[in-house]
Tab-separated table of C-alpha atoms and ligand atoms in Angstrom:
chain	number	residue	atom	x	y	z
A	211	UNK	CA	-175.322	42.877	-80.263
A	212	UNK	CA	-174.636	44.412	-83.656
A	213	UNK	CA	-176.489	47.592	-82.643
A	214	UNK	CA	-174.469	47.746	-79.425
A	215	UNK	CA	-171.223	47.252	-81.384
A	216	UNK	CA	-172.169	49.895	-83.994
A	217	UNK	CA	-173.052	52.408	-81.286
A	218	UNK	CA	-169.796	51.812	-79.455
A	219	UNK	CA	-167.825	52.306	-82.653
A	220	UNK	CA	-169.563	55.573	-83.537
A	221	UNK	CA	-169.294	56.963	-79.985
A	222	UNK	CA	-165.604	56.082	-79.875
A	223	UNK	CA	-164.983	58.054	-82.994
A	224	UNK	CA	-167.039	61.014	-81.680
A	225	UNK	CA	-165.096	60.974	-78.434
A	226	UNK	CA	-161.809	61.313	-80.231
A	227	UNK	CA	-163.049	64.181	-82.544
A	228	UNK	CA	-161.545	67.682	-82.449
A	229	UNK	CA	-165.080	69.080	-82.954
A	230	UNK	CA	-166.635	69.853	-79.539
A	231	UNK	CA	-170.128	69.414	-81.091
A	232	UNK	CA	-169.274	65.785	-82.024
A	233	UNK	CA	-167.777	65.150	-78.596
A	234	UNK	CA	-170.952	66.377	-76.964
A	235	UNK	CA	-172.892	63.566	-78.670
A	236	UNK	CA	-170.938	60.721	-77.120
A	237	UNK	CA	-171.205	59.178	-73.721
A	238	UNK	CA	-167.624	57.942	-73.876
A	239	UNK	CA	-165.020	60.183	-72.254
A	240	UNK	CA	-162.145	58.828	-74.395
A	241	UNK	CA	-159.583	60.616	-72.173
A	242	UNK	CA	-155.969	60.585	-73.421
A	243	UNK	CA	-153.864	59.535	-70.468
A	244	UNK	CA	-150.558	61.050	-71.513
A	245	UNK	CA	-149.113	57.567	-71.226
A	246	UNK	CA	-147.399	57.021	-74.550
A	247	UNK	CA	-145.317	53.856	-73.898
A	248	UNK	CA	-146.264	50.595	-72.364
A	249	UNK	CA	-143.867	48.379	-70.386
A	250	UNK	CA	-141.340	46.135	-72.036
A	251	UNK	CA	-140.025	44.102	-69.085
A	252	UNK	CA	-136.873	46.157	-68.534
A	253	UNK	CA	-138.354	48.279	-65.754
A	254	UNK	CA	-136.295	47.174	-62.685
A	255	UNK	CA	-136.551	48.553	-59.187
A	256	UNK	CA	-138.800	48.887	-56.120
A	257	UNK	CA	-142.038	50.852	-56.396
A	258	UNK	CA	-145.014	51.635	-54.238
A	259	UNK	CA	-148.502	51.387	-55.753
A	260	UNK	CA	-151.826	52.504	-54.490
A	261	UNK	CA	-155.116	51.018	-55.620
A	262	UNK	CA	-158.143	53.150	-54.678
A	263	UNK	CA	-161.574	52.584	-56.145
A	264	UNK	CA	-163.358	49.505	-54.672
A	265	UNK	CA	-164.473	48.862	-51.168
A	266	UNK	CA	-160.940	48.190	-50.101
A	267	UNK	CA	-157.899	50.309	-50.515
A	268	UNK	CA	-154.682	48.519	-51.276
A	269	UNK	CA	-151.060	49.450	-50.803
A	270	UNK	CA	-148.488	47.377	-52.756
A	271	UNK	CA	-144.729	47.167	-52.795
A	272	UNK	CA	-143.619	45.939	-56.216
A	273	UNK	CA	-140.192	44.599	-56.798
A	274	UNK	CA	-139.606	44.494	-60.538
A	275	UNK	CA	-136.580	42.651	-61.895
A	276	UNK	CA	-135.787	41.233	-65.300
A	277	UNK	CA	-139.387	41.092	-66.511
A	278	UNK	CA	-140.726	39.591	-63.276
A	279	UNK	CA	-142.689	41.455	-60.584
A	280	UNK	CA	-142.947	40.262	-57.021
A	281	UNK	CA	-145.302	42.210	-54.807
A	282	UNK	CA	-146.468	42.444	-51.233
A	283	UNK	CA	-149.888	43.990	-50.780
A	284	UNK	CA	-152.205	44.881	-47.893
A	285	UNK	CA	-155.862	45.857	-47.894
A	286	UNK	CA	-157.258	48.650	-45.755
A	287	UNK	CA	-161.023	48.690	-45.493
A	288	UNK	CA	-162.742	52.009	-46.327
A	289	UNK	CA	-165.905	52.414	-44.305
A	290	UNK	CA	-169.148	53.559	-45.966
A	291	UNK	CA	-168.930	56.714	-43.831
A	292	UNK	CA	-165.497	57.546	-45.285
A	293	UNK	CA	-166.692	56.840	-48.837
A	294	UNK	CA	-169.553	59.304	-48.438
A	295	UNK	CA	-167.779	61.894	-46.246
A	296	UNK	CA	-165.477	64.735	-47.303
A	297	UNK	CA	-162.873	63.848	-49.922
A	298	UNK	CA	-160.122	64.873	-47.503
A	299	UNK	CA	-161.212	62.016	-45.227
A	300	UNK	CA	-160.707	59.498	-48.074
A	301	UNK	CA	-157.139	60.831	-48.759
A	302	UNK	CA	-156.366	60.935	-44.977
A	303	UNK	CA	-157.324	57.279	-44.872
A	304	UNK	CA	-155.027	56.615	-47.860
A	305	UNK	CA	-152.113	58.492	-46.200
A	306	UNK	CA	-152.659	56.578	-42.900
A	307	UNK	CA	-152.695	53.299	-44.749
A	308	UNK	CA	-149.443	54.130	-46.538
A	309	UNK	CA	-147.965	54.954	-43.114
A	310	UNK	CA	-149.122	51.598	-41.672
A	311	UNK	CA	-147.829	49.721	-44.651
A	312	UNK	CA	-144.343	51.367	-44.529
A	313	UNK	CA	-144.169	50.885	-40.799
A	314	UNK	CA	-145.000	47.187	-41.165
A	315	UNK	CA	-142.391	46.799	-43.847
A	316	UNK	CA	-139.800	48.810	-41.846
A	317	UNK	CA	-139.523	51.283	-44.684
A	318	UNK	CA	-140.508	54.535	-43.040
A	319	UNK	CA	-137.160	56.109	-43.790
A	320	UNK	CA	-137.347	55.428	-47.537
A	321	UNK	CA	-138.738	57.618	-50.274
A	322	UNK	CA	-139.986	55.340	-53.027
A	323	UNK	CA	-141.483	56.268	-56.389
A	324	UNK	CA	-145.225	55.798	-56.224
A	325	UNK	CA	-147.838	54.966	-58.865
A	326	UNK	CA	-151.409	55.814	-57.981
A	327	UNK	CA	-154.139	53.772	-59.528
A	328	UNK	CA	-157.251	55.868	-58.959
A	329	UNK	CA	-160.275	54.002	-60.368
A	330	UNK	CA	-162.507	56.946	-61.124
A	331	UNK	CA	-163.073	59.100	-64.223
A	332	UNK	CA	-160.389	61.798	-64.509
A	333	UNK	CA	-159.343	64.458	-66.954
A	334	UNK	CA	-155.550	63.909	-67.098
A	335	UNK	CA	-153.410	67.071	-67.333
A	336	UNK	CA	-150.097	65.278	-67.408
A	337	UNK	CA	-148.705	61.921	-66.306
A	338	UNK	CA	-148.840	63.011	-62.675
A	339	UNK	CA	-151.787	65.405	-62.736
A	340	UNK	CA	-155.424	64.567	-63.226
A	341	UNK	CA	-158.621	66.184	-62.212
A	342	UNK	CA	-161.426	64.035	-60.789
A	343	UNK	CA	-164.494	64.192	-63.079
A	344	UNK	CA	-166.927	62.370	-60.826
A	345	UNK	CA	-167.106	59.877	-58.033
A	346	UNK	CA	-168.656	56.505	-58.985
A	347	UNK	CA	-169.558	53.145	-57.529
A	348	UNK	CA	-169.890	53.250	-53.716
A	349	UNK	CA	-168.218	56.614	-53.406
A	350	UNK	CA	-170.390	59.703	-53.022
A	351	UNK	CA	-168.204	62.372	-51.360
A	352	UNK	CA	-169.810	65.791	-51.545
A	353	UNK	CA	-166.553	67.369	-52.747
A	354	UNK	CA	-163.297	66.481	-54.640
A	355	UNK	CA	-164.729	66.755	-58.122
A	356	UNK	CA	-162.777	69.267	-60.164
A	357	UNK	CA	-159.752	68.847	-57.943
A	358	UNK	CA	-156.367	67.453	-58.759
A	359	UNK	CA	-156.120	63.906	-57.405
A	360	UNK	CA	-152.372	64.039	-56.738
A	361	UNK	CA	-152.752	67.392	-54.972
A	362	UNK	CA	-155.378	65.824	-52.688
A	363	UNK	CA	-153.014	62.879	-51.960
A	364	UNK	CA	-149.998	65.023	-51.368
A	365	UNK	CA	-151.951	67.371	-49.042
A	366	UNK	CA	-153.094	64.428	-46.916
A	367	UNK	CA	-149.446	63.158	-46.782
A	368	UNK	CA	-148.163	66.495	-45.673
A	369	UNK	CA	-150.966	66.878	-43.084
A	370	UNK	CA	-149.403	63.806	-41.398
A	371	UNK	CA	-145.821	64.808	-41.984
A	372	UNK	CA	-144.434	61.271	-41.163
A	373	UNK	CA	-144.126	59.643	-44.563
A	374	UNK	CA	-142.324	60.527	-47.747
A	375	UNK	CA	-143.257	59.397	-51.234
A	376	UNK	CA	-142.578	60.538	-54.745
A	377	UNK	CA	-145.789	60.367	-56.790
A	378	UNK	CA	-144.604	59.692	-60.287
A	379	UNK	CA	-147.834	58.722	-62.072
A	380	UNK	CA	-151.549	58.740	-61.534
A	381	UNK	CA	-153.708	56.546	-63.760
A	382	UNK	CA	-157.040	54.835	-63.974
A	383	UNK	CA	-157.121	51.097	-63.129
A	384	UNK	CA	-158.055	50.129	-66.691
A	385	UNK	CA	-154.962	51.939	-67.950
A	386	UNK	CA	-153.011	50.217	-65.161
A	387	UNK	CA	-154.317	46.866	-66.305
A	388	UNK	CA	-153.186	47.711	-69.876
A	389	UNK	CA	-149.725	48.514	-68.537
A	390	UNK	CA	-149.604	45.393	-66.396
A	391	UNK	CA	-150.651	43.343	-69.414
A	392	UNK	CA	-147.924	44.791	-71.589
A	393	UNK	CA	-145.352	43.896	-68.937
A	394	UNK	CA	-145.995	40.180	-69.464
A	395	UNK	CA	-147.285	40.192	-73.060
A	396	UNK	CA	-145.930	42.804	-75.427
A	397	UNK	CA	-148.939	42.295	-77.812
A	398	UNK	CA	-151.275	43.560	-75.191
A	399	UNK	CA	-153.048	46.825	-76.248
A	400	UNK	CA	-156.346	46.696	-74.250
A	401	UNK	CA	-156.889	46.670	-70.508
A	402	UNK	CA	-160.399	46.097	-69.111
A	403	UNK	CA	-161.944	45.881	-65.587
A	404	UNK	CA	-164.900	43.991	-64.398
A	405	UNK	CA	-164.883	44.704	-60.737
A	406	UNK	CA	-167.177	46.849	-58.543
A	407	UNK	CA	-167.332	49.050	-61.619
A	408	UNK	CA	-166.207	48.530	-65.160
A	409	UNK	CA	-163.957	50.308	-67.662
A	410	UNK	CA	-161.639	49.850	-70.609
A	411	UNK	CA	-158.428	51.508	-71.801
A	412	UNK	CA	-156.521	50.928	-74.969
A	413	UNK	CA	-153.587	52.139	-76.982
A	414	UNK	CA	-154.558	54.494	-79.825
A	415	UNK	CA	-152.519	55.921	-82.700
A	416	UNK	CA	-152.135	59.683	-82.238
A	417	UNK	CA	-153.340	60.300	-85.769
A	418	UNK	CA	-156.683	58.933	-84.782
A	419	UNK	CA	-156.929	61.090	-81.705
A	420	UNK	CA	-158.139	64.202	-83.516
A	421	UNK	CA	-158.553	66.132	-80.284
A	422	UNK	CA	-154.860	65.530	-79.304
A	423	UNK	CA	-153.200	68.969	-78.977
A	424	UNK	CA	-149.755	67.824	-77.705
A	425	UNK	CA	-146.620	66.707	-79.601
A	426	UNK	CA	-146.756	63.946	-82.208
A	427	UNK	CA	-143.206	62.707	-81.468
A	428	UNK	CA	-142.505	58.990	-81.307
A	429	UNK	CA	-144.007	56.851	-79.931
A	430	UNK	CA	-146.966	58.322	-81.769
A	431	UNK	CA	-149.587	56.606	-79.663
A	432	UNK	CA	-151.346	57.203	-76.352
A	433	UNK	CA	-153.328	55.190	-73.887
A	434	UNK	CA	-157.002	56.244	-73.990
A	435	UNK	CA	-159.174	55.833	-70.925
A	436	UNK	CA	-162.540	55.013	-72.587
A	437	UNK	CA	-164.624	55.240	-69.389
A	438	UNK	CA	-167.143	52.818	-70.817
A	439	UNK	CA	-168.841	52.609	-67.436
A	440	UNK	CA	-170.843	55.667	-68.559
A	441	UNK	CA	-171.529	54.328	-72.031
A	442	UNK	CA	-175.231	54.868	-72.768
A	443	UNK	CA	-175.743	57.787	-70.410
A	444	UNK	CA	-176.924	59.784	-73.449
A	445	UNK	CA	-179.748	57.268	-73.960
A	446	UNK	CA	-177.957	55.320	-76.716
A	447	UNK	CA	-178.261	52.024	-74.894
A	448	UNK	CA	-181.869	52.409	-73.757
A	449	UNK	CA	-182.820	49.663	-76.277
A	450	UNK	CA	-180.782	47.199	-74.135
A	451	UNK	CA	-182.212	48.028	-70.773
A	452	UNK	CA	-184.706	45.910	-68.897
A	453	UNK	CA	-187.142	46.912	-66.145
A	454	UNK	CA	-184.650	45.434	-63.738
A	455	UNK	CA	-181.811	47.625	-65.099
A	456	UNK	CA	-184.032	50.640	-64.672
A	457	UNK	CA	-184.822	49.711	-61.087
A	458	UNK	CA	-181.092	49.315	-60.343
A	459	UNK	CA	-180.462	52.784	-61.776
A	460	UNK	CA	-183.374	54.395	-59.859
A	461	UNK	CA	-181.942	53.030	-56.581
A	462	UNK	CA	-178.303	53.771	-57.200
A	463	UNK	CA	-176.086	56.569	-55.784
A	464	UNK	CA	-175.512	57.847	-59.283
A	465	UNK	CA	-178.975	57.939	-60.770
A	466	UNK	CA	-179.038	58.389	-64.553
A	467	UNK	CA	-175.390	57.701	-65.011
A	468	UNK	CA	-172.989	54.784	-65.434
A	469	UNK	CA	-175.543	52.942	-67.527
A	470	UNK	CA	-173.150	50.369	-68.977
A	471	UNK	CA	-171.501	49.258	-65.811
A	472	UNK	CA	-174.863	48.933	-64.121
A	473	UNK	CA	-175.675	46.178	-66.621
A	474	UNK	CA	-173.163	43.743	-65.255
A	475	UNK	CA	-170.467	45.057	-62.863
A	476	UNK	CA	-169.928	43.623	-59.394
A	477	UNK	CA	-171.612	46.427	-57.535
A	478	UNK	CA	-174.939	45.935	-59.295
A	479	UNK	CA	-175.144	42.438	-60.701
A	480	UNK	CA	-176.189	40.797	-57.396
A	481	UNK	CA	-179.051	43.198	-57.100
A	482	UNK	CA	-180.007	42.557	-60.699
A	483	UNK	CA	-180.440	38.895	-60.021
A	484	UNK	CA	-182.155	39.591	-56.729
A	485	UNK	CA	-184.719	41.807	-58.424
A	486	UNK	CA	-185.528	39.021	-60.887
A	487	UNK	CA	-186.021	36.667	-57.942
A	488	UNK	CA	-188.252	39.205	-56.180
A	489	UNK	CA	-190.252	39.574	-59.408
A	490	UNK	CA	-190.829	35.753	-59.635
A	491	UNK	CA	-191.453	35.321	-55.886
A	492	UNK	CA	-194.024	38.107	-55.770
A	493	UNK	CA	-195.988	36.158	-58.341
A	494	UNK	CA	-195.747	33.050	-56.274
A	495	UNK	CA	-193.505	31.330	-58.852
A	496	UNK	CA	-190.464	30.809	-56.560
A	497	UNK	CA	-189.909	30.060	-52.931
A	498	UNK	CA	-193.665	29.402	-52.430
A	499	UNK	CA	-194.063	33.139	-52.710
A	500	UNK	CA	-192.296	33.504	-49.354
A	501	UNK	CA	-189.021	35.028	-48.186
A	502	UNK	CA	-189.637	38.471	-49.636
A	503	UNK	CA	-188.625	40.171	-46.376
A	504	UNK	CA	-185.058	38.804	-46.991
A	505	UNK	CA	-185.008	39.030	-50.793
A	506	UNK	CA	-186.326	42.576	-50.672
A	507	UNK	CA	-183.156	43.901	-48.979
A	508	UNK	CA	-180.880	45.872	-51.352
A	509	UNK	CA	-177.312	44.544	-51.367
A	510	UNK	CA	-178.326	41.273	-49.693
A	511	UNK	CA	-177.502	39.233	-52.828
A	512	UNK	CA	-173.729	39.682	-53.403
A	513	UNK	CA	-171.958	39.444	-56.745
A	514	UNK	CA	-169.917	36.574	-55.349
A	515	UNK	CA	-173.080	34.495	-54.845
A	516	UNK	CA	-173.412	34.449	-58.609
A	517	UNK	CA	-169.813	33.150	-58.916
A	518	UNK	CA	-170.567	30.539	-56.230
A	519	UNK	CA	-173.704	29.330	-58.023
A	520	UNK	CA	-171.867	29.282	-61.351
A	521	UNK	CA	-169.143	27.131	-59.702
A	522	UNK	CA	-171.684	24.452	-58.681
A	523	UNK	CA	-171.022	21.240	-60.639
A	524	UNK	CA	-171.757	18.509	-58.054
A	525	UNK	CA	-175.074	16.638	-58.089
A	526	UNK	CA	-176.165	18.118	-54.772
A	527	UNK	CA	-175.626	21.633	-55.956
A	528	UNK	CA	-174.064	22.329	-52.512
A	529	UNK	CA	-172.837	25.801	-53.311
A	530	UNK	CA	-176.240	27.018	-54.485
A	531	UNK	CA	-177.856	25.626	-51.321
A	532	UNK	CA	-175.183	27.487	-49.319
A	533	UNK	CA	-176.157	30.708	-51.031
A	534	UNK	CA	-179.775	30.090	-50.155
A	535	UNK	CA	-178.710	29.433	-46.626
A	536	UNK	CA	-176.850	32.744	-46.402
A	537	UNK	CA	-179.969	34.454	-47.724
A	538	UNK	CA	-182.095	32.631	-45.096
A	539	UNK	CA	-184.206	30.944	-47.799
A	540	UNK	CA	-183.467	27.259	-47.327
A	541	UNK	CA	-186.784	26.509	-45.552
A	542	UNK	CA	-188.847	27.894	-48.490
A	543	UNK	CA	-186.680	26.642	-51.357
A	544	UNK	CA	-187.327	23.538	-53.396
A	545	UNK	CA	-185.100	21.702	-55.875
A	546	UNK	CA	-186.973	23.474	-58.689
A	547	UNK	CA	-186.187	26.868	-57.144
A	548	UNK	CA	-182.528	25.880	-57.138
A	549	UNK	CA	-182.692	25.008	-60.867
A	550	UNK	CA	-184.366	28.339	-61.629
A	551	UNK	CA	-181.815	30.248	-59.573
A	552	UNK	CA	-178.977	28.518	-61.393
A	553	UNK	CA	-180.608	29.340	-64.732
A	554	UNK	CA	-180.917	33.003	-63.785
A	555	UNK	CA	-177.284	33.165	-62.474
A	556	UNK	CA	-176.176	31.674	-65.737
A	557	UNK	CA	-178.248	34.079	-67.769
A	558	UNK	CA	-176.967	37.272	-66.106
A	559	UNK	CA	-173.431	35.969	-66.524
A	560	UNK	CA	-173.928	35.133	-70.159
A	561	UNK	CA	-175.317	38.626	-70.728
A	562	UNK	CA	-172.291	40.170	-69.013
A	563	UNK	CA	-169.830	38.077	-71.093
A	564	UNK	CA	-171.541	38.715	-74.379
A	565	UNK	CA	-171.814	42.513	-73.853
A	566	UNK	CA	-168.166	42.796	-72.776
A	567	UNK	CA	-166.924	40.420	-75.489
A	568	UNK	CA	-168.814	42.353	-78.124
A	569	UNK	CA	-167.507	45.740	-76.982
A	570	UNK	CA	-163.896	44.500	-76.664
A	571	UNK	CA	-164.184	43.204	-80.152
A	572	UNK	CA	-165.014	46.683	-81.465
A	573	UNK	CA	-161.726	48.018	-80.127
A	574	UNK	CA	-159.841	45.059	-81.507
A	575	UNK	CA	-161.356	45.413	-84.912
A	576	UNK	CA	-160.638	49.166	-85.045
A	577	UNK	CA	-156.986	48.498	-84.209
A	578	UNK	CA	-156.698	46.262	-87.323
A	579	UNK	CA	-154.069	44.181	-85.560
A	580	UNK	CA	-153.722	40.574	-86.637
A	581	UNK	CA	-152.723	39.535	-83.082
A	582	UNK	CA	-153.769	41.294	-79.932
A	583	UNK	CA	-154.106	40.610	-76.277
A	584	UNK	CA	-156.630	41.919	-73.824
A	585	UNK	CA	-155.596	42.149	-70.182
A	586	UNK	CA	-158.486	41.830	-67.798
A	587	UNK	CA	-158.900	42.240	-64.073
A	588	UNK	CA	-161.446	43.177	-61.431
A	589	UNK	CA	-162.962	41.135	-58.605
A	590	UNK	CA	-166.109	40.024	-60.449
A	591	UNK	CA	-164.032	38.809	-63.417
A	592	UNK	CA	-161.369	37.203	-61.278
A	593	UNK	CA	-163.709	35.195	-59.004
A	594	UNK	CA	-166.315	34.177	-61.605
A	595	UNK	CA	-165.555	30.706	-62.917
A	596	UNK	CA	-166.830	31.213	-66.442
A	597	UNK	CA	-166.510	34.910	-67.395
A	598	UNK	CA	-163.011	34.654	-68.746
A	599	UNK	CA	-163.911	31.621	-70.883
A	600	UNK	CA	-167.165	33.077	-72.141
A	601	UNK	CA	-165.637	36.458	-72.945
A	602	UNK	CA	-162.774	34.716	-74.785
A	603	UNK	CA	-165.289	32.668	-76.668
A	604	UNK	CA	-167.279	35.698	-77.780
A	605	UNK	CA	-164.095	37.546	-78.714
A	606	UNK	CA	-162.915	34.604	-80.739
A	607	UNK	CA	-166.336	34.593	-82.366
A	608	UNK	CA	-166.368	38.342	-83.267
A	609	UNK	CA	-162.637	38.679	-83.958
A	610	UNK	CA	-161.066	35.296	-84.479
A	611	UNK	CA	-157.493	36.655	-84.280
A	612	UNK	CA	-157.744	37.838	-80.632
A	613	UNK	CA	-156.299	36.088	-77.680
A	614	UNK	CA	-157.497	36.976	-74.159
A	615	UNK	CA	-155.070	36.714	-71.313
A	616	UNK	CA	-156.130	36.932	-67.704
A	617	UNK	CA	-153.364	38.707	-65.997
A	618	UNK	CA	-154.576	38.002	-62.507
A	619	UNK	CA	-152.466	34.884	-62.940
A	620	UNK	CA	-154.869	32.626	-61.162
A	621	UNK	CA	-153.687	29.008	-61.435
A	622	UNK	CA	-156.980	27.925	-62.890
A	623	UNK	CA	-156.583	30.210	-65.869
A	624	UNK	CA	-157.071	28.445	-69.161
A	625	UNK	CA	-154.065	29.350	-71.282
A	626	UNK	CA	-156.206	30.205	-74.299
A	627	UNK	CA	-153.303	31.833	-76.063
A	628	UNK	CA	-151.479	28.551	-76.239
A	629	UNK	CA	-154.439	26.465	-77.424
A	630	UNK	CA	-155.733	25.799	-80.810
A	631	UNK	CA	-158.102	28.788	-80.648
A	632	UNK	CA	-160.789	27.384	-82.862
A	633	UNK	CA	-161.041	24.177	-80.846
A	634	UNK	CA	-160.772	26.066	-77.613
A	635	UNK	CA	-163.614	28.433	-78.111
A	636	UNK	CA	-165.887	25.879	-79.595
A	637	UNK	CA	-165.139	23.550	-76.664
A	638	UNK	CA	-166.011	26.217	-74.198
A	639	UNK	CA	-169.248	27.153	-75.932
A	640	UNK	CA	-170.311	23.586	-76.348
A	641	UNK	CA	-169.657	22.867	-72.656
A	642	UNK	CA	-171.471	25.929	-71.444
A	643	UNK	CA	-174.274	25.364	-73.876
A	644	UNK	CA	-174.794	21.831	-72.546
A	645	UNK	CA	-174.982	22.985	-68.989
A	646	UNK	CA	-177.182	25.885	-69.872
A	647	UNK	CA	-179.675	23.847	-71.876
A	648	UNK	CA	-179.963	21.302	-69.113
A	649	UNK	CA	-180.992	24.107	-66.811
A	650	UNK	CA	-183.278	25.593	-69.391
A	651	UNK	CA	-184.970	22.243	-69.880
A	652	UNK	CA	-185.495	21.943	-66.160
A	653	UNK	CA	-186.879	25.488	-65.937
A	654	UNK	CA	-189.114	25.061	-68.976
A	655	UNK	CA	-191.091	22.488	-67.085
A	656	UNK	CA	-192.359	25.422	-65.090
A	657	UNK	CA	-194.525	26.733	-67.836
A	658	UNK	CA	-195.601	29.672	-65.790
A	659	UNK	CA	-192.049	30.774	-65.020
A	660	UNK	CA	-190.988	30.241	-68.645
A	661	UNK	CA	-194.011	32.166	-69.859
A	662	UNK	CA	-193.340	35.030	-67.486
A	663	UNK	CA	-189.696	35.142	-68.166
A	664	UNK	CA	-190.036	35.254	-71.924
A	665	UNK	CA	-192.382	38.061	-72.754
A	666	UNK	CA	-191.577	40.300	-69.799
A	667	UNK	CA	-187.805	40.156	-70.220
A	668	UNK	CA	-187.461	39.710	-73.965
A	669	UNK	CA	-183.896	41.071	-74.666
A	670	UNK	CA	-184.134	40.962	-71.065
A	671	UNK	CA	-183.602	37.858	-69.303
A	672	UNK	CA	-180.186	38.775	-70.119
A	673	UNK	CA	-180.621	38.035	-73.763
A	674	UNK	CA	-180.658	34.435	-72.821
A	675	UNK	CA	-182.735	33.282	-75.686
A	676	UNK	CA	-180.623	35.270	-78.120
A	677	UNK	CA	-177.506	33.842	-76.613
A	678	UNK	CA	-178.797	30.416	-77.166
A	679	UNK	CA	-179.514	31.284	-80.773
A	680	UNK	CA	-175.984	32.720	-80.980
A	681	UNK	CA	-174.582	29.546	-79.570
A	682	UNK	CA	-176.578	27.347	-81.860
A	683	UNK	CA	-175.525	29.360	-84.920
A	684	UNK	CA	-171.964	29.138	-83.797
A	685	UNK	CA	-172.233	25.450	-83.256
A	686	UNK	CA	-173.802	24.741	-86.602
A	687	UNK	CA	-171.359	27.056	-88.405
B	300	BGC	C1	-164.988	54.171	-62.980
B	300	BGC	C2	-163.773	53.832	-63.833
B	300	BGC	C3	-163.083	52.652	-63.304
B	300	BGC	C4	-164.035	51.487	-63.177
B	300	BGC	C5	-163.375	50.239	-62.695
B	300	BGC	C6	-165.883	52.920	-62.939
B	300	BGC	O1	-166.945	53.141	-62.037
B	300	BGC	O2	-165.757	55.225	-63.587
B	300	BGC	O3	-162.934	55.001	-63.849
B	300	BGC	O4	-161.998	52.358	-64.145
B	300	BGC	O5	-165.130	51.835	-62.417
B	300	BGC	O6	-162.868	50.363	-61.445
């Protein structure tokens, strides 16, 4: 972890440099967003928001009043064909969805200000102009790269001619999360996403942004879109990759890129666990060596299966059996297979939490703030029962002054900010450690599995062993 953190720190500095040679060394885009102020709760009015980047496209109507935001949102599925067809098709779908939303809300005659959350790497030119750098995740349109995102949206809207909007801002979803965070907690200075893909944005002092060539007027700060999804594309994270990570990369739409997000984000993490299962099953160590026809299918093990397995607390491990049922594996699975599966789900989740916690702590340390809040969102984060707690725990370990708020406002959110932090993070770690070591004990009875898992995955099996050492050190500290 210390090597990961040191690499991140160096590459952030390189990405902010005014020397193009230095910037060429880093895999972090560190794009200044032109957003200089966050929200302070006084932003009142009705706004439309678009959220494009995952499998679904969302249109939202946000009513902001006295520091509170009420919103209505609708999802519009984007088919795989649209996601891999011409970029104009994507934006036509967006325009059609806006039309359907406004019609449904009886608002076709209104012209509302619109904020566009576009969850792809961009080179911002101003607050409402940004050029698409590359498609990522499940999008592989043959064109659109190098074009202005707002132009593409406005062209699609004028092709229809039946809706009117006023695009006032285009931003990345990580920057959007940072802004949303600042609306409810003014100490928020980092926004991070763990969804289909992953990213982080934070507020940086202009004096640190050496490449900044605009004015230095107050507020002398700017939101930086780090684009950490591509962290390691220059080879700097090769030391962290396992054979499973390499297989994921080889099979992905974006081969050789988006190294960091492929380690844990929602679009890849199901396959990561599936590949480990295939590996064990091929050697006859799970599922009686059977079921490979089902396990061998890419995309068959969804990220939400990991969340389901991690939610299992009852004696009968009902949720894990349900996952096996969905995979068509119940007739070949034993109780021991269930224990191993739970161990692996826990291990990939721990790796995700520790990596994200460590990298967030780098940004928090650099900011030298005594109190800071990280806003997080994204489907994988939101639906996973333990990620928030584990990330908070690792953050509290690396930077004890940090509070993590989950701004998805799910009722089950542990209000870490309001707890005695020391007790809170220790409690979380102790709990998780107990559950994890029970599973590990169960799995260790399978000497062959344990033997196979250890040498062949080393850092690998999601750094599970190291994590356990980390936990023990923490517990004995
Ligand atoms: C994109 C980022 C985005 C992240 C989360 C990544 O694949 O490159 O721009 O913020 O996914 O949606």
